[in-house]
Coordinates of C-alpha atoms and ligand atoms in Angstrom, one line a residue:
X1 CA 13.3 -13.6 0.0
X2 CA 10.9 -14.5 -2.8
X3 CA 7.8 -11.5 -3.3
X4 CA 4.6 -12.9 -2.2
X5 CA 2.1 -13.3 -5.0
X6 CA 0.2 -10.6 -4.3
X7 CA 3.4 -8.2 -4.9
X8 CA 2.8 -6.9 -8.0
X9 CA -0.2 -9.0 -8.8
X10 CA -3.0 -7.3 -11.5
X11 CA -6.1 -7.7 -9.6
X12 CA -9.9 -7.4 -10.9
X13 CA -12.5 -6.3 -9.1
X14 CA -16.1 -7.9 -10.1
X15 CA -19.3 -6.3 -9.2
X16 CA -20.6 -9.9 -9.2
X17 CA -24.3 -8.6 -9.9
X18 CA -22.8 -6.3 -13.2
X19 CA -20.6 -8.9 -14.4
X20 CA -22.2 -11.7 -16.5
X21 CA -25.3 -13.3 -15.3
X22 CA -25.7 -17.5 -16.5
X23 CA -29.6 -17.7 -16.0
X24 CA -31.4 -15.2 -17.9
X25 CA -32.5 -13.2 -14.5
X26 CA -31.0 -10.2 -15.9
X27 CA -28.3 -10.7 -12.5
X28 CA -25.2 -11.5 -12.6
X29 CA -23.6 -14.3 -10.6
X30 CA -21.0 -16.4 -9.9
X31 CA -21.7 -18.7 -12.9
X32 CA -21.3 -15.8 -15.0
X33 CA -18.0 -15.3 -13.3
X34 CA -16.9 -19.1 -14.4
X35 CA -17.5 -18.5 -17.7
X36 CA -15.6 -15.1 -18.0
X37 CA -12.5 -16.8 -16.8
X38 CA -11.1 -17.2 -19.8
X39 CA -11.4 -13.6 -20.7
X40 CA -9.4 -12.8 -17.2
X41 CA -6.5 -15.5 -18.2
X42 CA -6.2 -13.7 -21.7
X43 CA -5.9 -10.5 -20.4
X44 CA -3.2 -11.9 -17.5
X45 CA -5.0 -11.3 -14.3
X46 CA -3.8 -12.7 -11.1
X47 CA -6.9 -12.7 -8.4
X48 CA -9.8 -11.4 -9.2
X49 CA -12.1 -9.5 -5.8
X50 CA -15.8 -10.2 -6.1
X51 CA -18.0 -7.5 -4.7
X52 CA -20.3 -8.8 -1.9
X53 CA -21.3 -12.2 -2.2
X54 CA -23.0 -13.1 0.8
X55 CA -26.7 -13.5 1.8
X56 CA -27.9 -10.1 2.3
X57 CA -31.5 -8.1 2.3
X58 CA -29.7 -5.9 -0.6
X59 CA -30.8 -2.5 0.6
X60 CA -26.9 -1.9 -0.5
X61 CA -26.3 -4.6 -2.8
X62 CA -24.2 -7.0 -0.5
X63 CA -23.2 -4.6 1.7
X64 CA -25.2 -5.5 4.4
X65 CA -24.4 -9.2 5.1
X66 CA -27.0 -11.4 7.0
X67 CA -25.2 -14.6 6.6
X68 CA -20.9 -14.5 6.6
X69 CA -21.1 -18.3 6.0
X70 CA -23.1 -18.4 2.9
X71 CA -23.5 -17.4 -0.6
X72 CA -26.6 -14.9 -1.9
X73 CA -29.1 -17.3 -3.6
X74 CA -29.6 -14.2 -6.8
X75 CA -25.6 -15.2 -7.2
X76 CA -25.4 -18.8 -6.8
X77 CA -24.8 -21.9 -3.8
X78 CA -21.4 -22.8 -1.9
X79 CA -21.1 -25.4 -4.8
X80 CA -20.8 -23.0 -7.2
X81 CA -18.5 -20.5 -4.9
X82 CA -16.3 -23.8 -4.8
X83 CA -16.4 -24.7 -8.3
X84 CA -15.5 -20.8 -9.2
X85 CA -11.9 -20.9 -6.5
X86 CA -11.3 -24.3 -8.6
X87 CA -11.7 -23.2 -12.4
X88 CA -9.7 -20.0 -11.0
X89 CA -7.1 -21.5 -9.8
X90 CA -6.6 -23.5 -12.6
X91 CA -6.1 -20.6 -14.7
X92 CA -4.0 -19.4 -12.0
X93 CA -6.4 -16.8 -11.0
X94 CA -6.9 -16.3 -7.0
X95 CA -10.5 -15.5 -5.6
X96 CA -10.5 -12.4 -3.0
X97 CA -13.6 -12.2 -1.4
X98 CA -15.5 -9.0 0.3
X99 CA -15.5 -8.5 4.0
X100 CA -18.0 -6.1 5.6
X101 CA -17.0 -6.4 9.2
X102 CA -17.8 -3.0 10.6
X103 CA -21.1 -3.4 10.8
X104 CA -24.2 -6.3 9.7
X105 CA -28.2 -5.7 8.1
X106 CA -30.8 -5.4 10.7
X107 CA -31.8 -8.7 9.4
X108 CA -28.9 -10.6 10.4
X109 CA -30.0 -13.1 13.0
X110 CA -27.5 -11.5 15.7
X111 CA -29.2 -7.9 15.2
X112 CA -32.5 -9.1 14.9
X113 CA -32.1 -11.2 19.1
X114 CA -30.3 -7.7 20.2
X115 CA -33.3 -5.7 19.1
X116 CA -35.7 -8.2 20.4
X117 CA -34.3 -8.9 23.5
X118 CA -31.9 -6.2 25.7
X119 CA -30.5 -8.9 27.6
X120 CA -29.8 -11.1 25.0
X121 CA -25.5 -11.5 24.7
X122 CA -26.3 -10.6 20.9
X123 CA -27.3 -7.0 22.4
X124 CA -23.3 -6.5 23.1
X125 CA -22.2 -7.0 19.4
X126 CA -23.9 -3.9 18.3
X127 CA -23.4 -0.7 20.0
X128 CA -25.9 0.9 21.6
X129 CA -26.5 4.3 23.9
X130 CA -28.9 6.2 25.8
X131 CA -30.1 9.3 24.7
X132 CA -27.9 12.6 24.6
X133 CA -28.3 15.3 27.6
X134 CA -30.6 17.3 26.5
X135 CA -32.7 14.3 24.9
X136 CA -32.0 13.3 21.0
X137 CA -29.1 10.9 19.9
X138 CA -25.8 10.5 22.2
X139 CA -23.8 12.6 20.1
X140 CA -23.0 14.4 16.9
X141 CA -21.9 11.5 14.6
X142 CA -23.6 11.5 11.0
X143 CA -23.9 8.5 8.8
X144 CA -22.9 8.3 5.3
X145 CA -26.2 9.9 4.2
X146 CA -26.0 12.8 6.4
X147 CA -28.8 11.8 9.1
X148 CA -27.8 11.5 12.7
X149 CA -25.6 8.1 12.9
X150 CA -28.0 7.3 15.6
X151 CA -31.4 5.5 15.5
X152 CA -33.7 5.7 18.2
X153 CA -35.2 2.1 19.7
X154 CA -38.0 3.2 21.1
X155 CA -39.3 -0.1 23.2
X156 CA -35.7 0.1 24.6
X157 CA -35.2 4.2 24.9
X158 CA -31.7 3.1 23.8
X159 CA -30.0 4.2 20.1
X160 CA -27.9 1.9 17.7
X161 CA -25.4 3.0 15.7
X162 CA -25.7 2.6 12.0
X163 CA -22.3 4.8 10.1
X164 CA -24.2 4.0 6.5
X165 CA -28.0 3.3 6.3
X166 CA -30.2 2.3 9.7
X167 CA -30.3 -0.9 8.4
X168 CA -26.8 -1.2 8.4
X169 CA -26.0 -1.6 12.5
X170 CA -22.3 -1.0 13.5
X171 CA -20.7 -4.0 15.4
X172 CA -19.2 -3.4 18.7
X173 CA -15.5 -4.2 18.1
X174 CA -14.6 -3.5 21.6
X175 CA -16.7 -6.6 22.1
X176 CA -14.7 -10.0 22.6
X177 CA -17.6 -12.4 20.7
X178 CA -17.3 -9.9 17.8
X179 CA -13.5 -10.6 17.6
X180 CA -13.5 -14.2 17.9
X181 CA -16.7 -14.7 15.3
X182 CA -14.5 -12.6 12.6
X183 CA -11.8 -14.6 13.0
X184 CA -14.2 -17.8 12.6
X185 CA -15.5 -16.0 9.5
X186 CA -11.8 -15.8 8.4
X187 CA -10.9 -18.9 8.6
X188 CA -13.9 -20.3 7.2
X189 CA -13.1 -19.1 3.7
X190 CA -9.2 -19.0 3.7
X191 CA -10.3 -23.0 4.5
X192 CA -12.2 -23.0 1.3
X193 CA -9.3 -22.0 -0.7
X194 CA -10.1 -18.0 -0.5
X195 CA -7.2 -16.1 -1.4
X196 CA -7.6 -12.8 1.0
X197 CA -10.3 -10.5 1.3
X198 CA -11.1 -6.7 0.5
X199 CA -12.4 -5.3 4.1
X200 CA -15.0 -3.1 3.9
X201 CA -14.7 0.1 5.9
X202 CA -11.3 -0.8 7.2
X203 CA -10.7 2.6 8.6
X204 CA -13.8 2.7 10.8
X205 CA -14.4 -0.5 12.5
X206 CA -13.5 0.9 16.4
X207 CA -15.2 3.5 17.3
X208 CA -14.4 5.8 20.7
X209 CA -14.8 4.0 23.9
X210 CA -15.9 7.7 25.0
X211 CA -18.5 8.2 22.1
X212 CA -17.4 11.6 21.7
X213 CA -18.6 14.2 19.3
X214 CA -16.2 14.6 16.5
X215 CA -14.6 17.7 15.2
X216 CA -16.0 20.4 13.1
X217 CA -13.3 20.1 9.9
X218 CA -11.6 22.7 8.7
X219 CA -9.8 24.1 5.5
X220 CA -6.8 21.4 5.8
X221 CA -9.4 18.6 5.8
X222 CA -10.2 16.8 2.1
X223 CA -13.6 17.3 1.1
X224 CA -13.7 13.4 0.6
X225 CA -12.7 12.7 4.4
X226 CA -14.8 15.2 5.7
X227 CA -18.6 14.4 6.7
X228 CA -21.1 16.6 6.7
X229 CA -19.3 18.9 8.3
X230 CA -17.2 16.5 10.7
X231 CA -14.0 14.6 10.2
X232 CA -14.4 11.2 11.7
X233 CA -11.4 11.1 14.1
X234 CA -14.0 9.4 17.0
X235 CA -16.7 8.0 15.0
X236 CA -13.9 6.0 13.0
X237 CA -10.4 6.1 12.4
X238 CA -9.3 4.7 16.0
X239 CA -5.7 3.5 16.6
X240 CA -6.9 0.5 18.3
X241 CA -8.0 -1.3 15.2
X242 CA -4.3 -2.0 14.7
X243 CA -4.8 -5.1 17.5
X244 CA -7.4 -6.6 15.5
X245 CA -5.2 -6.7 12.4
X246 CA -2.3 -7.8 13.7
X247 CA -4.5 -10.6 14.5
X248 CA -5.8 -11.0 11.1
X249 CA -2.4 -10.9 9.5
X250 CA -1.3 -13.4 12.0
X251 CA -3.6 -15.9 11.2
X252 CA -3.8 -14.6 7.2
X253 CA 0.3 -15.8 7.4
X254 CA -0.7 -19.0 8.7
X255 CA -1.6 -20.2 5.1
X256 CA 0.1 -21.6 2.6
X257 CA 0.4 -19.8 0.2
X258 CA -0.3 -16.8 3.0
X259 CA -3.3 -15.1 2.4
X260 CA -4.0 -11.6 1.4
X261 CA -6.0 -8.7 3.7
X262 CA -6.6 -5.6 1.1
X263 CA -8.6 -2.7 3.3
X264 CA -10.8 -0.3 1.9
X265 CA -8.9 2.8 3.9
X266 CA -11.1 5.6 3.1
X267 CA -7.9 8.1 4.8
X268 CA -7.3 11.1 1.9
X269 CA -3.2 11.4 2.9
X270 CA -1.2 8.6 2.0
X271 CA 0.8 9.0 5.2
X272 CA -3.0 8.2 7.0
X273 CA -3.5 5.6 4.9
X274 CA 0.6 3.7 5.2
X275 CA -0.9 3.5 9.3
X276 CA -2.7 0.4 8.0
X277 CA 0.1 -1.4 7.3
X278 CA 1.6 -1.0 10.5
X279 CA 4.6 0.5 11.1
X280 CA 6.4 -2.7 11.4
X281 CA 4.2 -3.9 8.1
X282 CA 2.3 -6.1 10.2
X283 CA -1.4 -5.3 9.4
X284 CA -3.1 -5.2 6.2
X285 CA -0.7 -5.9 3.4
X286 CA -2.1 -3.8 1.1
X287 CA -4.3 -0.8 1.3
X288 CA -7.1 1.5 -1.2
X289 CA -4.7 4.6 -1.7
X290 CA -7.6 6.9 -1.9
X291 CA -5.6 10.5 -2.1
X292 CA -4.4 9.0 -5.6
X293 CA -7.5 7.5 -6.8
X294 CA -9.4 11.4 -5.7
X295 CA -6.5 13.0 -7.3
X296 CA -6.2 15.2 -10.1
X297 CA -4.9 13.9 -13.3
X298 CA -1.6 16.1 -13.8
X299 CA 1.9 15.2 -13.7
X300 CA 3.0 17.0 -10.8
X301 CA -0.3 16.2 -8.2
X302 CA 0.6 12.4 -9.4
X303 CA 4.2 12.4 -9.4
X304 CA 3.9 14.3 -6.0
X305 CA 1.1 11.3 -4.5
X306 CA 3.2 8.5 -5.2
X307 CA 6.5 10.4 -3.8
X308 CA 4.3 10.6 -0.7
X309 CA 2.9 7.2 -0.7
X310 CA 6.3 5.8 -0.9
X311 CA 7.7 7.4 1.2
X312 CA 5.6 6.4 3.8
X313 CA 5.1 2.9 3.4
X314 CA 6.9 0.7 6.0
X315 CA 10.0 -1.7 4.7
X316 CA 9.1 -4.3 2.5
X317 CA 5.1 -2.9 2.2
X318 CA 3.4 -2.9 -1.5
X319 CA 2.0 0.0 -2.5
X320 CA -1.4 -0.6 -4.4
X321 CA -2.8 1.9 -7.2
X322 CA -6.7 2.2 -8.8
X323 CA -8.9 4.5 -10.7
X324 CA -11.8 3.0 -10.4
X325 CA -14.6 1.1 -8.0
X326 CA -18.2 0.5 -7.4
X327 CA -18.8 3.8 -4.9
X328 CA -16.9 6.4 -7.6
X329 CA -17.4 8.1 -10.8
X330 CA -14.7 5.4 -13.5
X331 CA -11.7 6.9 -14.3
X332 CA -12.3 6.9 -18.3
X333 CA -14.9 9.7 -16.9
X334 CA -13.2 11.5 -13.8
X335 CA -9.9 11.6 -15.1
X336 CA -10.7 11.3 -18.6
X337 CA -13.6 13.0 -19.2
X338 CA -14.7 10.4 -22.0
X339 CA -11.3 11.0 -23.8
X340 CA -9.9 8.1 -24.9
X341 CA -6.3 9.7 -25.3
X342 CA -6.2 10.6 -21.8
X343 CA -8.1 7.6 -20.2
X344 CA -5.5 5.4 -22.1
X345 CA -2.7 7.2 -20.6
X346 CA -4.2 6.8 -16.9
X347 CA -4.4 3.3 -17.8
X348 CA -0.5 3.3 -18.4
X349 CA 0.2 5.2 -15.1
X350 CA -2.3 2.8 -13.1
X351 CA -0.5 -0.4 -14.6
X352 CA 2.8 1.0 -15.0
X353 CA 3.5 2.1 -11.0
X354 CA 5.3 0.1 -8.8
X355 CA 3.1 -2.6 -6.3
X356 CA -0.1 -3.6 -7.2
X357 CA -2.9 -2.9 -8.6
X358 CA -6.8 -3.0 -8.8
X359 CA -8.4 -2.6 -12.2
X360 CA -12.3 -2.0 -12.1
X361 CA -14.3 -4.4 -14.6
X362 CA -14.5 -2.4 -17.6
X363 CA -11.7 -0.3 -17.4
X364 CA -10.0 -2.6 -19.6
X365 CA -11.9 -1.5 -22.6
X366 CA -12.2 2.0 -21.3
X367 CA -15.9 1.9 -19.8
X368 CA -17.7 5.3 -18.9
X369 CA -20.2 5.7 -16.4
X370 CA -23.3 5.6 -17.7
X371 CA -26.6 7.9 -18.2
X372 CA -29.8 6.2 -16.3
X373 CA -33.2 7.3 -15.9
X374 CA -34.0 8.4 -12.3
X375 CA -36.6 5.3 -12.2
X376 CA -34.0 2.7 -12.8
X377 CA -32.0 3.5 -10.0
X378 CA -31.4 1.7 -7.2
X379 CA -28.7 3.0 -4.8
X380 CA -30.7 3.7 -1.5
X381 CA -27.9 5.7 0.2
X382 CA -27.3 8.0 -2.7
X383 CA -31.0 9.0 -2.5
X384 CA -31.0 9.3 1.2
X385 CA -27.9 11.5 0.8
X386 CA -29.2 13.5 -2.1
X387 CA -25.7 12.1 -4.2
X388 CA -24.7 10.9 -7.5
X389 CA -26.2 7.5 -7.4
X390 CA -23.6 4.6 -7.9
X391 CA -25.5 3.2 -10.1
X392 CA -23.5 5.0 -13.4
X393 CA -20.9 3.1 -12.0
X394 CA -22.1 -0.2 -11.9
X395 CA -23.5 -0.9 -15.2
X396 CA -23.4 -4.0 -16.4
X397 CA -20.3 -5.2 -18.2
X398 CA -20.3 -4.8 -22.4
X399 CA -19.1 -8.1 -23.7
X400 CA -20.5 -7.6 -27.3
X401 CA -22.8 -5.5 -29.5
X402 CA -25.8 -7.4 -28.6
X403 CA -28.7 -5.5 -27.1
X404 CA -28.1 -6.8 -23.5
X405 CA -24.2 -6.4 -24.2
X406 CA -23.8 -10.1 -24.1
X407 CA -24.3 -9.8 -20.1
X408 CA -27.7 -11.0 -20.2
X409 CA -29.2 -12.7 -22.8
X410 CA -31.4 -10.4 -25.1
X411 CA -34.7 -9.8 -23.7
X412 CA -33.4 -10.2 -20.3
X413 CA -34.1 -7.8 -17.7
X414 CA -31.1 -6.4 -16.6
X415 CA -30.9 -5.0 -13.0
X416 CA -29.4 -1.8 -14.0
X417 CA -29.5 -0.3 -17.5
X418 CA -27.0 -1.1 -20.0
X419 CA -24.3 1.1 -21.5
X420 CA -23.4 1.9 -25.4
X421 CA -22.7 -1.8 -26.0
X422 CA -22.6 -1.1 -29.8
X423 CA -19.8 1.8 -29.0
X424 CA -17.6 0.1 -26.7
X425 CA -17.6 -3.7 -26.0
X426 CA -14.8 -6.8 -25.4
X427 CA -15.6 -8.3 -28.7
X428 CA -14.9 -5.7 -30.9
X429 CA -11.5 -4.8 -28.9
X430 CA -10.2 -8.3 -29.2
X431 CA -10.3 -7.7 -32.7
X432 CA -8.9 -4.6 -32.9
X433 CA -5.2 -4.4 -32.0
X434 CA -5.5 -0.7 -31.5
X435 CA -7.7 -1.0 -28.7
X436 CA -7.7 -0.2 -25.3
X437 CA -7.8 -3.7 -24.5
X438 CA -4.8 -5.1 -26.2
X439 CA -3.0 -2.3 -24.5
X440 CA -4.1 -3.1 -21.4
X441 CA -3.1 -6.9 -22.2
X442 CA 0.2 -5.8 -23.0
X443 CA 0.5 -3.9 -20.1
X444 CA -0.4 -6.8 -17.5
X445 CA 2.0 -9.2 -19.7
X446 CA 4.3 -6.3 -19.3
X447 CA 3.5 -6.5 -15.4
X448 CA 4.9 -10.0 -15.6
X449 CA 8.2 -8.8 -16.8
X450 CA 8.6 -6.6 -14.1
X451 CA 7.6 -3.5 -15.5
X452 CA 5.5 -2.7 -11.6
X453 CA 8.8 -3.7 -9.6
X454 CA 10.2 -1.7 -7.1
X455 CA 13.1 0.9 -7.1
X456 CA 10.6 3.6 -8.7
X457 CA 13.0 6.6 -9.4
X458 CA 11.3 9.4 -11.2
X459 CA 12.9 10.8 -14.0
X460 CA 10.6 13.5 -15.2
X461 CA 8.9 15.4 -12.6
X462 CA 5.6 17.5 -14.2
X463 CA 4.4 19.9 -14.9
X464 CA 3.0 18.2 -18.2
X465 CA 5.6 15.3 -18.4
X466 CA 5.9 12.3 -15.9
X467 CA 8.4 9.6 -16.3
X468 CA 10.2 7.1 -14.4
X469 CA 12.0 3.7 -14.1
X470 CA 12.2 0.6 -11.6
X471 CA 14.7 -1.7 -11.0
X472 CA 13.9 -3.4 -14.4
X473 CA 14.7 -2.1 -17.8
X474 CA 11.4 -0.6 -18.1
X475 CA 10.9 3.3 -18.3
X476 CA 7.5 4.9 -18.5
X477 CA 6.2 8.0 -19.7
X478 CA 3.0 10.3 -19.6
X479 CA 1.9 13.2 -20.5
X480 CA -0.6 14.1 -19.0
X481 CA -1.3 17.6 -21.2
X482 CA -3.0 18.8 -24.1
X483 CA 0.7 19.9 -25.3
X484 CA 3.4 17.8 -27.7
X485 CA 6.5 17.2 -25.6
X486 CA 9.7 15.8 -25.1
X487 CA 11.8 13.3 -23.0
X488 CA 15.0 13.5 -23.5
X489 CA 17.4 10.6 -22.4
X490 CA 15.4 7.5 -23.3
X491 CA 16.8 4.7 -25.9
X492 CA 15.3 1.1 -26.0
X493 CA 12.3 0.3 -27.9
X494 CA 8.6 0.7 -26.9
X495 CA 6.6 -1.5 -26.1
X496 CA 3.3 0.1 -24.9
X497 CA 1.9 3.0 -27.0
X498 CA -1.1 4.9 -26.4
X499 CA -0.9 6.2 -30.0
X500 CA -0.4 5.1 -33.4
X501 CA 3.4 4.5 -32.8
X502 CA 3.5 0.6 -32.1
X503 CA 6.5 -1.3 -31.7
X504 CA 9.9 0.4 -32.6
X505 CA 12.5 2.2 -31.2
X506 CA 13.8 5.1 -29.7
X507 CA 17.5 6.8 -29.6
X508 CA 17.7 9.5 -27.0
X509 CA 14.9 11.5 -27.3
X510 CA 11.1 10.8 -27.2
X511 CA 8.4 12.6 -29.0
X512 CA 5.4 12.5 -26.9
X513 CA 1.9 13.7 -28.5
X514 CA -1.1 15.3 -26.3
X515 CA -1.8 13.1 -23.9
X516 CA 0.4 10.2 -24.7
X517 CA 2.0 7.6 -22.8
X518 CA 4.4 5.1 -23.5
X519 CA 6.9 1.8 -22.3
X520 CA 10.2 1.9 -23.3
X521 CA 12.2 -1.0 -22.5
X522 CA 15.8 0.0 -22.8
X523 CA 18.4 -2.5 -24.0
X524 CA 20.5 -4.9 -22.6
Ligands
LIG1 C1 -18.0 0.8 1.3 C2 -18.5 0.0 0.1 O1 -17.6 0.0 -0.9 C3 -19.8 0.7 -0.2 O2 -20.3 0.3 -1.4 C4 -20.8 0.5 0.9 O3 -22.0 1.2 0.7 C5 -20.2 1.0 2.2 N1 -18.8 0.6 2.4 C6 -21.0 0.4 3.4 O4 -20.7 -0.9 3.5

């Protein structure tokens, strides 16, 4: 049986608005995107994900959809959307859109009847509750910011349910209409030549038929899965979302080439997180691995999460590894701390692990998060939830050493403040063999050859030194420590060096600086 193409396949996530903006609006959009095509097919990308492109109010950039059928106007028009799948594909580059099914803005036209009108059929797509007992919201769930999840209708006397901000409404997914118009929505773009979609909130879109409270967490819970207070076993998390996608796979496999259904899984254990691919891998083909993106950057906490993950995954599922996304801190800064010895190395395990995986725009040249002043930003939820804003994390991309980073053109405004563009940009790296981004171009060519197949078998198990093989000739090895070490046992010749090594080769035993990685490929 031949791998399907997303086996494997380097993906690229675009925060569409960050990424390059055509116009001079200081936005980036899907124009933008055409013309960094070429970029992508140098580098040896397979599919790239666009962050939310569909009409939306913006109070969280995208993520609060008012139209499924359409395309933002700040982005660009179906044409473009079209023209963008086209150019891809001729670069043999898929398009994965963004899916935010669990819930819609208060200004889509559904919410907006079912507000104004109780018996309106719309009313059932959103779900809605009287007030608690003793008065006050029906139960104990809290939304992302760490309000009550419920917001008080007052013509009504009724509450909607809202897991991120009130203008985000949950959908009712134990409601039939719901079902049907996602599958619509589906089809809709797989018809336009849409590779798959990242689903938003995959974990949480059935909630309890009961509405009951959920748990206090305890100790055993991760901090990450935990809110405030409460781990979302009712509020989200439901073993009935397994019908819906066994749906979605079914019609996804209908598709030639079969289309892809990549869920945002925001479980911390990887044995949580294998659920969504259904035990007889019939759901979501691939899945966030969240334990391993929150994880500590050791030898042994890795080695350990991918034993797990494996280990868990049904037959014939493909594990999917990333470092870095639009709602977290980038790994060149979480992992790495701004090192660049130890953010290359992450980018070595990331590429080098067996499935797939999703590279962040940026971490290709190693971008940081960036310092903004607190009247630049933008992320409404991070404010309401007294967080880290987002925003350090969704700077716009550094093409060049111009003032707006080649982004924008100079003088533009740009929506969020740009980076060091004079420290750290694409132009500069291309012509630097030495950079990060040649080595990540020879890791996705390496990626080609096989280097992310299957058969992982570890090698070298912590606590500074992590190395393994797959079933190809390829063997990898980090370490992750400030200490020189060895591996013993490796001959071939390396191909990937995060130091000043380069190309040459090795008889038995491998020298390994500080925070080092490297590809051997071993003969014959
Ligand atoms: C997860 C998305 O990645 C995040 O950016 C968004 O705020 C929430 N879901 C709500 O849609």
């Amino acid at each position: 049986m031949t791998e399907p193409w997303w086996s494997g396949a380097t993906l690229y996530q675009i925060y569409v608005r960050s990424w390059k903006d055509s116009n001079g609006d200081g936005i980036g959009d899907l124009q933008g995107v055409i013309s960094g095509l070429d970029h992508l097919e140098w580098l040896g990308v397979d599919g790239i994900w666009l962050s939310p492109t569909m009409p939306s109010p913006n109070r969280d950039w995208g993520y609060d959809v008012s139209d499924y059928y359409g395309v933002h106007p700040e982005l660009g028009t179906e044409a473009d959307m079209a023209r963008l799948i086209e150019e891809a594909s001729w670069r043999g580059i898929r398009v994965l859109l963004d899916l935010v099914p669990n819930h819609t803005s208060d200004a889509h036209p559904w919410f907006v009847q079912a507000r104004s009108d109780p018996s309106s059929p719309m009313r059932e797509r959103y779900v809605w509750a009287k007030p608690g007992a003793g008065g006050g919201p029906p139960n104990n769930w809290r939304d992302a910011t760490g309000a009550s999840a419920w917001t008080l209708d007052e013509p009504s006397g009724q509450y909607y349910l809202h897991n991120f901000l009130p203008s985000q409404p949950d959908l009712d997914w134990w409601n039939g209409e719901v079902r049907a118009e996602f599958e619509r929505i589906l089809a809709y773009w797989f018809d336009r030549g849409v590779a798959g979609f990242r689903i938003d909130v995959a974990h949480g879109l059935v909630k309890d038929s009961q509405l009951r409270d959920d748990p206090e967490a305890g100790p055993e819970h991760h901090p990450m899965e935990v809110r405030s207070g409460l781990v979302p076993v009712y509020s989200a998390n439901r073993p009935e979302v397994a019908d819906i996608y066994r749906r979605w796979r079914r019609l996804a496999d209908s598709y030639e080439p079969p289309r892809a259904l990549l869920g945002e899984t925001w479980v911390l254990s990887p044995e949580g997180m294998a659920r969504f691919y259904g035990e007889e891998a019939d759901q979501l083909q691939l899945c966030f691995n969240f334990g391993f993106l929150f994880a500590d950057l050791s030898a042994g906490t890795m080695a350990d999460l991918v034993r797990r993950t494996l280990a868990s995954l049904p037959e014939g599922a493909t594990p999917l590894w990333t470092g870095s996304n639009h709602d977290v801190s980038r790994f060149p800064t979480r992992w790495a701390a701004g090192d660049e010895r130890r953010s290359r190395a992450a980018l070595v395990m990331l590429c080098a692990l067996p499935g797939t995986v999703v590279l962040y725009y940026g971490d290709e040249i190693g971008m940081t998060d960036v310092e903004m002043p607190e009247e630049r930003l933008l992320d409404e939820m991070a404010v309401l939830a007294g967080r880290t804003s987002r925003d350090h994390f969704r700077s716009p991309m550094q093409w060049s050493d111009r003032p707006n980073g080649g982004f924008a053109e100079d003088g533009a405004p740009t929506w969020l403040p740009m980076g060091d563009c004079a420290a750290l940009n694409v132009r500069a790296q291309r012509a630097d063999p030495r950079s990060t981004l040649h080595l990540c171009r020879t890791l996705l060519m390496l990626r080609r050859r096989g280097l992310a197949s299957s058969g992982y078998r570890p090698l070298v198990e912590g606590p500074d030194v992590w190395a393994w093989e797959g079933a190809s000739r390829f063997v990898t090895a980090v370490n992750l420590s400030p200490r020189t070490a060895e591996v013993a046992g490796v001959t071939g010749t390396v191909v990937a060096d995060t130091g000043d090594g380069g190309r040459r080769s090795v008889a038995e035993r491998l020298v390994m600086e500080p925070w080092h990685a490297v590809v051997v490929e071993r003969e014959g």
